[in-house]
Coordinates of C-alpha atoms in Angstrom, one line a residue:
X1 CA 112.2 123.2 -58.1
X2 CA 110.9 126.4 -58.5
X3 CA 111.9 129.5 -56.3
X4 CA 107.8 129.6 -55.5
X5 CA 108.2 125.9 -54.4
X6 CA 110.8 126.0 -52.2
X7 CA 109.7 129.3 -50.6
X8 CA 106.6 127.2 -49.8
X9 CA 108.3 123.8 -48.4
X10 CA 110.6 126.8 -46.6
X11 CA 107.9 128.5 -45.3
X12 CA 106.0 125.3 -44.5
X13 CA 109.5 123.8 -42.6
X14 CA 108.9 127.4 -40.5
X15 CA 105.1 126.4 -39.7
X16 CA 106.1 122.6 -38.4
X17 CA 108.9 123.9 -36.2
X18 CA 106.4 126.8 -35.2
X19 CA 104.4 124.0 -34.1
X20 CA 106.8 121.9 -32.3
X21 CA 107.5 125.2 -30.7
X22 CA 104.2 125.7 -29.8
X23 CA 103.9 122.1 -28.4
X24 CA 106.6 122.1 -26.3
X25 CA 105.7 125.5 -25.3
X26 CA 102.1 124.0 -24.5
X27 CA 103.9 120.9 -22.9
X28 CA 106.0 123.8 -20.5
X29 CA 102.8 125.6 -20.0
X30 CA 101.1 122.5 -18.5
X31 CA 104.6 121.2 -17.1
X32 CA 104.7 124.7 -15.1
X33 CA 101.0 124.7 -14.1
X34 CA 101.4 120.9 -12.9
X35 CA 104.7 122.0 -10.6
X36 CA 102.4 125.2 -9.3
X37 CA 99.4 122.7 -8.4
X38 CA 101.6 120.2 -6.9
X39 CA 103.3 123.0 -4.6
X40 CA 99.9 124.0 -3.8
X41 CA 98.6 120.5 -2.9
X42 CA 102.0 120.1 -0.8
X43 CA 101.1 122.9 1.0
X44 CA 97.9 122.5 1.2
X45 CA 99.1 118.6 2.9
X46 CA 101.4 120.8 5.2
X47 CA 98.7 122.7 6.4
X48 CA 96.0 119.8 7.2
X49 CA 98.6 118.0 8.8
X50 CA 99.5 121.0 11.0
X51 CA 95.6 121.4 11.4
X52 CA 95.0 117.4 11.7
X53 CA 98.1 117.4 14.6
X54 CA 96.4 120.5 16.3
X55 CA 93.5 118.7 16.4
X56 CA 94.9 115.7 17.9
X57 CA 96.2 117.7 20.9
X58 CA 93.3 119.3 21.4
X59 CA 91.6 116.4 21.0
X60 CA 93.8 114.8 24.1
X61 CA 93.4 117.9 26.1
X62 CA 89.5 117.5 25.9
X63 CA 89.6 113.7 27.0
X64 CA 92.1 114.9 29.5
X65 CA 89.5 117.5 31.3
X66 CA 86.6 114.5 30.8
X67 CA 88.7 112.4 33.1
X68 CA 89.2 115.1 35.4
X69 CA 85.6 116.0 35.6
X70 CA 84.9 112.4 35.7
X71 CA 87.2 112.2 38.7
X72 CA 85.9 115.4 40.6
X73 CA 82.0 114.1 40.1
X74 CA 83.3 110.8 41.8
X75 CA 84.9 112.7 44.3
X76 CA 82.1 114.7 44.6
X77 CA 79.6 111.7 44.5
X78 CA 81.7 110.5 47.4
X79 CA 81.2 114.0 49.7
X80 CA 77.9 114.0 48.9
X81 CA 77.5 111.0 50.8
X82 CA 79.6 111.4 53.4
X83 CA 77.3 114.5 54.1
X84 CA 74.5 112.5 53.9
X85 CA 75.7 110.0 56.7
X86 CA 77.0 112.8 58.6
X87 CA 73.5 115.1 58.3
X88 CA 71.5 111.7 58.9
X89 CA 73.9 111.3 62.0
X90 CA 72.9 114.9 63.2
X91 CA 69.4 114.3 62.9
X92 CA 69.7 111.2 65.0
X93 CA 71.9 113.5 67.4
X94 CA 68.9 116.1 67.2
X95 CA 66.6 113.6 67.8
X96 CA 68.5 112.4 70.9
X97 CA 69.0 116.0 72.1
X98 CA 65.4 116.9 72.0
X99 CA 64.8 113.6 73.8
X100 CA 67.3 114.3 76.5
X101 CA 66.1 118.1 77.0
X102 CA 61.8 116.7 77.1
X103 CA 63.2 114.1 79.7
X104 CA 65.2 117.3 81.9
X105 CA 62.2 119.1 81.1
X106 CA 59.6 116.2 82.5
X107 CA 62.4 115.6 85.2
X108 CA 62.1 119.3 85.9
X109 CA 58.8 119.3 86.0
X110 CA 58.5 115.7 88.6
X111 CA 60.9 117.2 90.7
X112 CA 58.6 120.3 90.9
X113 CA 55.3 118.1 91.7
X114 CA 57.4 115.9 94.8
X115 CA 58.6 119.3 95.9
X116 CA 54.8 120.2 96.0
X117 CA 53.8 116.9 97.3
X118 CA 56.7 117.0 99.8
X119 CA 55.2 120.9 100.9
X120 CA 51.9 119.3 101.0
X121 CA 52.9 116.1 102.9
X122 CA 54.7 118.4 105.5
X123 CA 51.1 120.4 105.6
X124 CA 49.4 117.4 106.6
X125 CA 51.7 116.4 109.0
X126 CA 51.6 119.6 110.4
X127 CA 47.5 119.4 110.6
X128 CA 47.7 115.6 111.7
X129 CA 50.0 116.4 114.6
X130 CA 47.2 119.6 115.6
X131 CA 44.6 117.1 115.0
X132 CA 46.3 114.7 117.4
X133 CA 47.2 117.2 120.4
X134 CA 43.1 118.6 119.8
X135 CA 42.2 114.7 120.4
X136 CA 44.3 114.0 123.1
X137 CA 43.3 117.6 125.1
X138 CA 40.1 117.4 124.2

């Protein structure tokens, strides 16, 4: 072999480990860029999971307040009714009180008119009784 020869298979020996360097430096390269997307996606799974359970609570807080609302438009469903009997109970009380003061009124009034008829009943007897003494002298 001749000293060109084996500079060449020498120097060619240097390019194949060169690129066996150069693929398992490429091999790292993607090896190390795989570990940095996977630490990325685990923490990106941490954080949706901390997001999704946040979520969650909040999500059992909300139905929580609905079933108080719910509870306190029942009760006040309830109330509302109650006032309703109780206001349709005063109008009927009304009702009866304005009856009852008419009737003391009209009583008022009758006992007025017999007092009247009573002054004008003791009138007549008055005049009947003059009448009768005129009759009975004349």
């Amino acid at each position: 072999m001749s000293p060109h020869q084996s500079e060449g298979d020498h120097h060619g020996n240097a390019q194949r480990k060169d690129r066996g360097k150069s693929t398992s430096t490429g091999a790292h390269q993607i090896n190390k860029r795989l570990l940095k997307t996977v630490r990325g996606l685990k923490s990106y799974i941490k954080v949706a999971k901390e997001e999704t359970e946040l979520l969650n609570e909040g999500t059992k807080s909300l139905a929580n307040a609905l079933e108080v609302a719910a509870h306190a438009e029942r009760e006040l469903k309830q109330d509302l009714a109650q006032r309703k009997r109780a206001l349709a109970d005063q109008d009927a009380l009304v009702e009866e009180l304005e009856a009852y003061v008419s009737a003391a009124h009209a009583k008022r009034e009758l006992k007025q008119d017999l007092a009247q008829r009573k002054r004008a009943l003791a009138d007549q007897d008055v005049l009947l009784e003059v009448l009768e003494e005129y009759v009975l002298n004349f």
